[in-house]
PDB file of C-alpha atoms in Angstrom:
ATOM      1  CA  UNK A  15       4.814   4.048 -32.225  1.00 80.00           C
ATOM      2  CA  UNK A  16       4.582   3.559 -28.618  1.00 89.00           C
ATOM      3  CA  UNK A  17       7.127   4.065 -25.597  1.00 87.00           C
ATOM      4  CA  UNK A  18       8.940   0.487 -26.006  1.00 89.00           C
ATOM      5  CA  UNK A  19       9.117   1.007 -29.743  1.00 91.00           C
ATOM      6  CA  UNK A  20      10.419   4.573 -29.315  1.00 90.00           C
ATOM      7  CA  UNK A  21      13.068   3.305 -26.863  1.00 90.00           C
ATOM      8  CA  UNK A  22      14.158   0.275 -28.687  1.00 91.00           C
ATOM      9  CA  UNK A  23      14.485   2.041 -31.995  1.00 89.00           C
ATOM     10  CA  UNK A  24      16.393   4.962 -30.043  1.00 88.00           C
ATOM     11  CA  UNK A  25      18.748   2.474 -28.647  1.00 89.00           C
ATOM     12  CA  UNK A  26      19.593   1.098 -31.931  1.00 91.00           C
ATOM     13  CA  UNK A  27      20.398   4.324 -33.388  1.00 91.00           C
ATOM     14  CA  UNK A  28      22.719   5.211 -30.302  1.00 89.00           C
ATOM     15  CA  UNK A  29      24.590   1.815 -30.943  1.00 87.00           C
ATOM     16  CA  UNK A  30      27.519   3.756 -32.183  1.00 88.00           C
ATOM     17  CA  UNK A  31      28.248   5.983 -29.245  1.00 87.00           C
ATOM     18  CA  UNK A  32      30.132   4.913 -26.020  1.00 88.00           C
ATOM     19  CA  UNK A  33      28.285   2.816 -23.937  1.00 87.00           C
ATOM     20  CA  UNK A  34      28.248   4.936 -20.714  1.00 87.00           C
ATOM     21  CA  UNK A  35      26.927   7.942 -22.794  1.00 88.00           C
ATOM     22  CA  UNK A  36      24.109   5.738 -24.535  1.00 87.00           C
ATOM     23  CA  UNK A  37      22.903   4.523 -20.932  1.00 90.00           C
ATOM     24  CA  UNK A  38      22.764   8.019 -19.482  1.00 90.00           C
ATOM     25  CA  UNK A  39      20.688   9.318 -22.854  1.00 88.00           C
ATOM     26  CA  UNK A  40      18.356   6.179 -22.556  1.00 90.00           C
ATOM     27  CA  UNK A  41      17.814   6.598 -18.836  1.00 92.00           C
ATOM     28  CA  UNK A  42      17.108  10.299 -19.420  1.00 91.00           C
ATOM     29  CA  UNK A  43      14.159   9.561 -21.571  1.00 90.00           C
ATOM     30  CA  UNK A  44      13.026   6.487 -19.493  1.00 90.00           C
ATOM     31  CA  UNK A  45      12.799   8.877 -16.538  1.00 90.00           C
ATOM     32  CA  UNK A  46      11.179  11.665 -18.735  1.00 87.00           C
ATOM     33  CA  UNK A  47       8.391   8.977 -19.881  1.00 88.00           C
ATOM     34  CA  UNK A  48       8.257   7.921 -16.212  1.00 90.00           C
ATOM     35  CA  UNK A  49       7.559  11.521 -14.743  1.00 89.00           C
ATOM     36  CA  UNK A  50       5.203  12.186 -17.493  1.00 86.00           C
ATOM     37  CA  UNK A  51       3.213   9.213 -16.679  1.00 86.00           C
ATOM     38  CA  UNK A  52       1.297   6.567 -18.861  1.00 85.00           C
ATOM     39  CA  UNK A  53      -1.669   8.961 -19.585  1.00 89.00           C
ATOM     40  CA  UNK A  54       0.633  11.444 -21.176  1.00 87.00           C
ATOM     41  CA  UNK A  55       2.726   8.854 -23.101  1.00 87.00           C
ATOM     42  CA  UNK A  56       1.070  10.019 -26.510  1.00 88.00           C
ATOM     43  CA  UNK A  57       1.614  13.622 -26.097  1.00 89.00           C
ATOM     44  CA  UNK A  58       5.407  12.934 -24.920  1.00 86.00           C
ATOM     45  CA  UNK A  59       6.030  11.036 -28.337  1.00 88.00           C
ATOM     46  CA  UNK A  60       4.493  13.908 -30.305  1.00 88.00           C
ATOM     47  CA  UNK A  61       6.804  16.363 -28.322  1.00 88.00           C
ATOM     48  CA  UNK A  62      10.025  14.091 -28.855  1.00 87.00           C
ATOM     49  CA  UNK A  63       9.210  13.369 -32.696  1.00 86.00           C
ATOM     50  CA  UNK A  64      10.781  10.359 -34.149  1.00 89.00           C
ATOM     51  CA  UNK A  65      13.606   8.423 -32.476  1.00 90.00           C
ATOM     52  CA  UNK A  66      15.780   9.244 -35.448  1.00 92.00           C
ATOM     53  CA  UNK A  67      15.663  13.087 -34.670  1.00 90.00           C
ATOM     54  CA  UNK A  68      16.211  12.527 -30.839  1.00 90.00           C
ATOM     55  CA  UNK A  69      19.287  10.398 -31.683  1.00 89.00           C
ATOM     56  CA  UNK A  70      20.529  13.140 -33.999  1.00 89.00           C
ATOM     57  CA  UNK A  71      20.224  15.566 -31.399  1.00 89.00           C
ATOM     58  CA  UNK A  72      21.907  13.668 -29.060  1.00 88.00           C
ATOM     59  CA  UNK A  73      25.047  12.651 -31.252  1.00 86.00           C
ATOM     60  CA  UNK A  74      25.256  16.415 -32.318  1.00 85.00           C
ATOM     61  CA  UNK A  75      25.567  17.412 -28.628  1.00 81.00           C
ATOM     62  CA  UNK A  76      28.182  14.839 -27.963  1.00 77.00           C
ATOM     63  CA  UNK A  77      30.188  16.025 -31.086  1.00 69.00           C
ATOM     64  CA  UNK A  78      29.202  19.454 -32.601  1.00 57.00           C
ATOM     65  CA  UNK A  79      30.064  19.711 -36.226  1.00 53.00           C
ATOM     66  CA  UNK A  80      28.455  23.451 -36.583  1.00 46.00           C
ATOM     67  CA  UNK A  81      25.888  21.869 -39.051  1.00 46.00           C
ATOM     68  CA  UNK A  82      22.373  20.908 -38.593  1.00 45.00           C
ATOM     69  CA  UNK A  83      22.559  17.604 -39.648  1.00 46.00           C
ATOM     70  CA  UNK A  84      19.485  15.371 -39.005  1.00 46.00           C
ATOM     71  CA  UNK A  85      19.358  11.456 -38.785  1.00 43.00           C
ATOM     72  CA  UNK A  86      16.691   9.953 -40.769  1.00 45.00           C
ATOM     73  CA  UNK A  87      15.805   6.164 -41.466  1.00 42.00           C
ATOM     74  CA  UNK A  88      18.124   6.314 -44.427  1.00 41.00           C
ATOM     75  CA  UNK A  89      21.017   7.994 -42.750  1.00 42.00           C
ATOM     76  CA  UNK A  90      22.200  11.449 -42.120  1.00 41.00           C
ATOM     77  CA  UNK A  91      21.263  14.446 -44.263  1.00 45.00           C
ATOM     78  CA  UNK A  92      22.059  18.019 -44.004  1.00 41.00           C
ATOM     79  CA  UNK A  93      19.443  20.388 -43.383  1.00 43.00           C
ATOM     80  CA  UNK A  94      17.988  22.726 -40.890  1.00 40.00           C
ATOM     81  CA  UNK A  95      16.242  21.573 -37.937  1.00 39.00           C
ATOM     82  CA  UNK A  96      14.725  23.179 -35.159  1.00 40.00           C
ATOM     83  CA  UNK A  97      16.607  23.892 -32.114  1.00 41.00           C
ATOM     84  CA  UNK A  98      16.301  21.023 -29.659  1.00 42.00           C
ATOM     85  CA  UNK A  99      14.951  21.990 -26.305  1.00 45.00           C
ATOM     86  CA  UNK A 100      14.989  19.800 -23.383  1.00 49.00           C
ATOM     87  CA  UNK A 101      11.469  18.569 -22.965  1.00 50.00           C
ATOM     88  CA  UNK A 102       9.849  20.180 -19.831  1.00 50.00           C
ATOM     89  CA  UNK A 103       9.525  17.265 -17.080  1.00 53.00           C
ATOM     90  CA  UNK A 104       5.992  16.898 -15.729  1.00 54.00           C
ATOM     91  CA  UNK A 105       5.888  19.076 -12.358  1.00 63.00           C
ATOM     92  CA  UNK A 106       5.600  17.035  -9.323  1.00 74.00           C
ATOM     93  CA  UNK A 107       4.315  20.062  -7.122  1.00 80.00           C
ATOM     94  CA  UNK A 108       1.421  20.314  -9.773  1.00 80.00           C
ATOM     95  CA  UNK A 109       0.776  16.657  -9.123  1.00 81.00           C
ATOM     96  CA  UNK A 110       0.872  17.010  -5.212  1.00 86.00           C
ATOM     97  CA  UNK A 111      -1.661  20.091  -5.560  1.00 86.00           C
ATOM     98  CA  UNK A 112      -3.878  18.093  -7.747  1.00 82.00           C
ATOM     99  CA  UNK A 113      -4.024  15.184  -5.238  1.00 81.00           C
ATOM    100  CA  UNK A 114      -4.714  17.505  -2.434  1.00 84.00           C
ATOM    101  CA  UNK A 115      -7.737  19.411  -4.445  1.00 81.00           C
ATOM    102  CA  UNK A 116      -9.027  15.976  -5.142  1.00 81.00           C
ATOM    103  CA  UNK A 117      -8.750  14.829  -1.557  1.00 73.00           C
ATOM    104  CA  UNK A 118     -10.675  18.084  -0.341  1.00 75.00           C
ATOM    105  CA  UNK A 119     -13.263  17.535  -2.967  1.00 74.00           C
ATOM    106  CA  UNK A 120     -13.936  13.787  -1.826  1.00 70.00           C
ATOM    107  CA  UNK A 121     -13.650  14.278   1.927  1.00 70.00           C
ATOM    108  CA  UNK A 122     -17.044  16.120   2.452  1.00 73.00           C
ATOM    109  CA  UNK A 123     -18.600  12.941   0.854  1.00 70.00           C
ATOM    110  CA  UNK A 124     -16.656  10.155   1.891  1.00 69.00           C
ATOM    111  CA  UNK A 125     -15.977  11.855   5.507  1.00 66.00           C
ATOM    112  CA  UNK A 126     -19.295  10.589   7.022  1.00 76.00           C
ATOM    113  CA  UNK A 127     -18.838   7.139   5.298  1.00 77.00           C
ATOM    114  CA  UNK A 128     -15.351   6.774   6.728  1.00 71.00           C
ATOM    115  CA  UNK A 129     -16.480   7.858  10.414  1.00 73.00           C
ATOM    116  CA  UNK A 130     -19.299   5.307  10.090  1.00 79.00           C
ATOM    117  CA  UNK A 131     -16.979   2.600   9.186  1.00 76.00           C
ATOM    118  CA  UNK A 132     -14.619   3.606  12.096  1.00 76.00           C
ATOM    119  CA  UNK A 133     -17.498   3.554  14.524  1.00 80.00           C
ATOM    120  CA  UNK A 134     -18.341   0.051  13.272  1.00 86.00           C
ATOM    121  CA  UNK A 135     -15.009  -1.202  13.809  1.00 78.00           C
ATOM    122  CA  UNK A 136     -14.672   0.288  17.199  1.00 83.00           C
ATOM    123  CA  UNK A 137     -17.900  -1.171  18.201  1.00 85.00           C
ATOM    124  CA  UNK A 138     -16.655  -4.762  17.022  1.00 82.00           C
ATOM    125  CA  UNK A 139     -13.465  -4.300  18.993  1.00 83.00           C
ATOM    126  CA  UNK A 140     -15.305  -3.375  22.122  1.00 85.00           C
ATOM    127  CA  UNK A 141     -17.738  -6.270  21.823  1.00 87.00           C
ATOM    128  CA  UNK A 142     -14.883  -8.672  21.347  1.00 82.00           C
ATOM    129  CA  UNK A 143     -13.381  -7.330  24.934  1.00 82.00           C
ATOM    130  CA  UNK A 144     -16.814  -7.548  26.411  1.00 90.00           C
ATOM    131  CA  UNK A 145     -17.832 -10.922  24.924  1.00 89.00           C
ATOM    132  CA  UNK A 146     -14.522 -12.671  26.137  1.00 84.00           C
ATOM    133  CA  UNK A 147     -14.619 -10.844  29.461  1.00 87.00           C
ATOM    134  CA  UNK A 148     -18.125 -11.931  29.859  1.00 90.00           C
ATOM    135  CA  UNK A 149     -17.103 -15.555  29.399  1.00 90.00           C
ATOM    136  CA  UNK A 150     -14.827 -15.254  32.059  1.00 90.00           C
ATOM    137  CA  UNK A 151     -17.224 -13.774  34.508  1.00 92.00           C
ATOM    138  CA  UNK A 152     -19.850 -16.227  33.656  1.00 93.00           C
ATOM    139  CA  UNK A 153     -17.434 -19.126  34.412  1.00 89.00           C
ATOM    140  CA  UNK A 154     -16.263 -17.516  37.729  1.00 93.00           C
ATOM    141  CA  UNK A 155     -19.858 -17.032  38.431  1.00 94.00           C
ATOM    142  CA  UNK A 156     -20.654 -20.860  37.737  1.00 91.00           C
ATOM    143  CA  UNK A 157     -17.676 -21.875  39.947  1.00 90.00           C
ATOM    144  CA  UNK A 158     -18.889 -19.569  43.049  1.00 93.00           C
ATOM    145  CA  UNK A 159     -22.248 -20.743  42.712  1.00 93.00           C
ATOM    146  CA  UNK A 160     -21.060 -24.678  42.831  1.00 88.00           C
ATOM    147  CA  UNK A 161     -19.081 -23.690  45.945  1.00 92.00           C
ATOM    148  CA  UNK A 162     -21.953 -21.987  47.658  1.00 91.00           C
ATOM    149  CA  UNK A 163     -24.197 -25.026  46.780  1.00 91.00           C
ATOM    150  CA  UNK A 164     -21.598 -27.340  48.353  1.00 88.00           C
ATOM    151  CA  UNK A 165     -21.485 -25.298  51.290  1.00 90.00           C
ATOM    152  CA  UNK A 166     -25.413 -25.300  51.510  1.00 84.00           C
ATOM    153  CA  UNK A 167     -25.654 -28.962  51.164  1.00 82.00           C
ATOM    154  CA  UNK A 168     -22.966 -29.492  53.894  1.00 87.00           C
ATOM    155  CA  UNK A 169     -25.273 -27.369  56.212  1.00 85.00           C
ATOM    156  CA  UNK A 170     -27.980 -29.703  55.625  1.00 80.00           C
ATOM    157  CA  UNK A 171     -26.174 -32.801  56.365  1.00 75.00           C
ATOM    158  CA  UNK A 172     -27.632 -33.022  59.930  1.00 76.00           C
ATOM    159  CA  UNK A 173     -31.268 -32.212  58.578  1.00 79.00           C
ATOM    160  CA  UNK A 174     -31.624 -34.622  55.903  1.00 80.00           C
ATOM    161  CA  UNK A 175     -28.424 -36.458  54.666  1.00 79.00           C
ATOM    162  CA  UNK A 176     -29.942 -37.425  51.326  1.00 85.00           C
ATOM    163  CA  UNK A 177     -30.854 -33.993  50.228  1.00 82.00           C
ATOM    164  CA  UNK A 178     -27.672 -32.921  51.564  1.00 80.00           C
ATOM    165  CA  UNK A 179     -25.783 -35.335  49.423  1.00 86.00           C
ATOM    166  CA  UNK A 180     -27.712 -34.570  46.425  1.00 89.00           C
ATOM    167  CA  UNK A 181     -27.341 -30.861  46.831  1.00 89.00           C
ATOM    168  CA  UNK A 182     -23.377 -31.200  47.561  1.00 85.00           C
ATOM    169  CA  UNK A 183     -23.167 -33.589  44.498  1.00 89.00           C
ATOM    170  CA  UNK A 184     -25.069 -30.978  42.318  1.00 92.00           C
ATOM    171  CA  UNK A 185     -22.595 -28.408  43.908  1.00 87.00           C
ATOM    172  CA  UNK A 186     -19.467 -30.059  43.246  1.00 91.00           C
ATOM    173  CA  UNK A 187     -20.305 -30.707  39.732  1.00 94.00           C
ATOM    174  CA  UNK A 188     -21.263 -27.198  39.045  1.00 92.00           C
ATOM    175  CA  UNK A 189     -18.052 -26.005  40.778  1.00 91.00           C
ATOM    176  CA  UNK A 190     -16.022 -28.558  38.685  1.00 93.00           C
ATOM    177  CA  UNK A 191     -17.453 -26.976  35.514  1.00 94.00           C
ATOM    178  CA  UNK A 192     -16.966 -23.646  36.740  1.00 89.00           C
ATOM    179  CA  UNK A 193     -13.476 -24.018  37.512  1.00 93.00           C
ATOM    180  CA  UNK A 194     -12.658 -25.944  34.149  1.00 94.00           C
ATOM    181  CA  UNK A 195     -14.705 -22.896  32.277  1.00 91.00           C
ATOM    182  CA  UNK A 196     -12.745 -20.297  34.206  1.00 93.00           C
ATOM    183  CA  UNK A 197      -9.407 -21.932  33.036  1.00 93.00           C
ATOM    184  CA  UNK A 198     -10.549 -22.211  29.411  1.00 93.00           C
ATOM    185  CA  UNK A 199     -11.822 -18.841  29.238  1.00 92.00           C
ATOM    186  CA  UNK A 200      -8.898 -17.182  30.886  1.00 92.00           C
ATOM    187  CA  UNK A 201      -6.632 -18.895  28.479  1.00 92.00           C
ATOM    188  CA  UNK A 202      -9.002 -17.873  25.584  1.00 89.00           C
ATOM    189  CA  UNK A 203      -8.464 -14.206  26.666  1.00 89.00           C
ATOM    190  CA  UNK A 204      -4.731 -14.644  26.835  1.00 92.00           C
ATOM    191  CA  UNK A 205      -4.726 -15.513  23.235  1.00 88.00           C
ATOM    192  CA  UNK A 206      -7.708 -13.327  21.957  1.00 86.00           C
ATOM    193  CA  UNK A 207      -6.921  -9.811  23.585  1.00 83.00           C
ATOM    194  CA  UNK A 208      -3.179  -9.831  22.205  1.00 88.00           C
ATOM    195  CA  UNK A 209      -4.741 -10.563  18.805  1.00 84.00           C
ATOM    196  CA  UNK A 210      -7.313  -7.796  19.006  1.00 81.00           C
ATOM    197  CA  UNK A 211      -4.690  -5.064  20.331  1.00 78.00           C
ATOM    198  CA  UNK A 212      -2.446  -6.177  17.252  1.00 83.00           C
ATOM    199  CA  UNK A 213      -5.492  -5.825  14.925  1.00 78.00           C
ATOM    200  CA  UNK A 214      -5.862  -2.342  16.402  1.00 75.00           C
ATOM    201  CA  UNK A 215      -2.501  -1.545  15.825  1.00 76.00           C
ATOM    202  CA  UNK A 216      -2.303  -2.619  12.422  1.00 75.00           C
ATOM    203  CA  UNK A 217      -5.351  -0.693  11.409  1.00 70.00           C
ATOM    204  CA  UNK A 218      -3.691   2.444  12.751  1.00 68.00           C
ATOM    205  CA  UNK A 219      -0.324   1.676  11.122  1.00 68.00           C
ATOM    206  CA  UNK A 220      -1.365   0.712   7.799  1.00 60.00           C
ATOM    207  CA  UNK A 221      -2.560   3.882   6.374  1.00 55.00           C
ATOM    208  CA  UNK A 222       0.884   5.773   7.272  1.00 52.00           C
ATOM    209  CA  UNK A 223       3.513   2.690   6.844  1.00 53.00           C
ATOM    210  CA  UNK A 224       1.499   0.172   4.634  1.00 48.00           C
ATOM    211  CA  UNK A 225       3.156  -2.440   6.680  1.00 48.00           C
ATOM    212  CA  UNK A 226       1.556  -4.769   9.435  1.00 49.00           C
ATOM    213  CA  UNK A 227       2.750  -5.819  12.793  1.00 48.00           C
ATOM    214  CA  UNK A 228       4.192  -9.308  12.569  1.00 49.00           C
TER     215      UNK A 228
END
């Protein structure tokens, strides 16, 4: 018999008691199973015994008759039964202590790995900042180079007109490419930098809140 079968049978056996008290009794044993955990289900079933015995105890507490009557599969029968004791709930404090002990045992092993992973994440974030910032710097440098080239071509206008026109043309093309690249990379940074910040915030918040920043 498993937990579901036990609770189903117990609900059937308590069908003749008031609905409110039946719900309270069933909820009590549901909570007891939940507190004990799935791994202790078999032990709990052994401690409780049969659902017939539990139902008899519940009904006796509701309407004491002064007799030790037990409810079996064939109905009630007179007889002596051991005193029913409320099953002890699994200690939550013990569970917390166990988790702490496990954590203390695992940290020395996983600590270096966690720090290594954290270092890699930080390095990737810094690399992202440097990469997108470098794109902007490269675009600005290209634009400045084009502007300087145009100015240089203009200064050669009185020395060699063809050379001045060629140099000025190259400078204008370089300047145009640099300006367009600067605008594009700045817009890219406007999009990527907030995304990187949001990623950092989510990484920091998730272990504590389990909820990402939307």
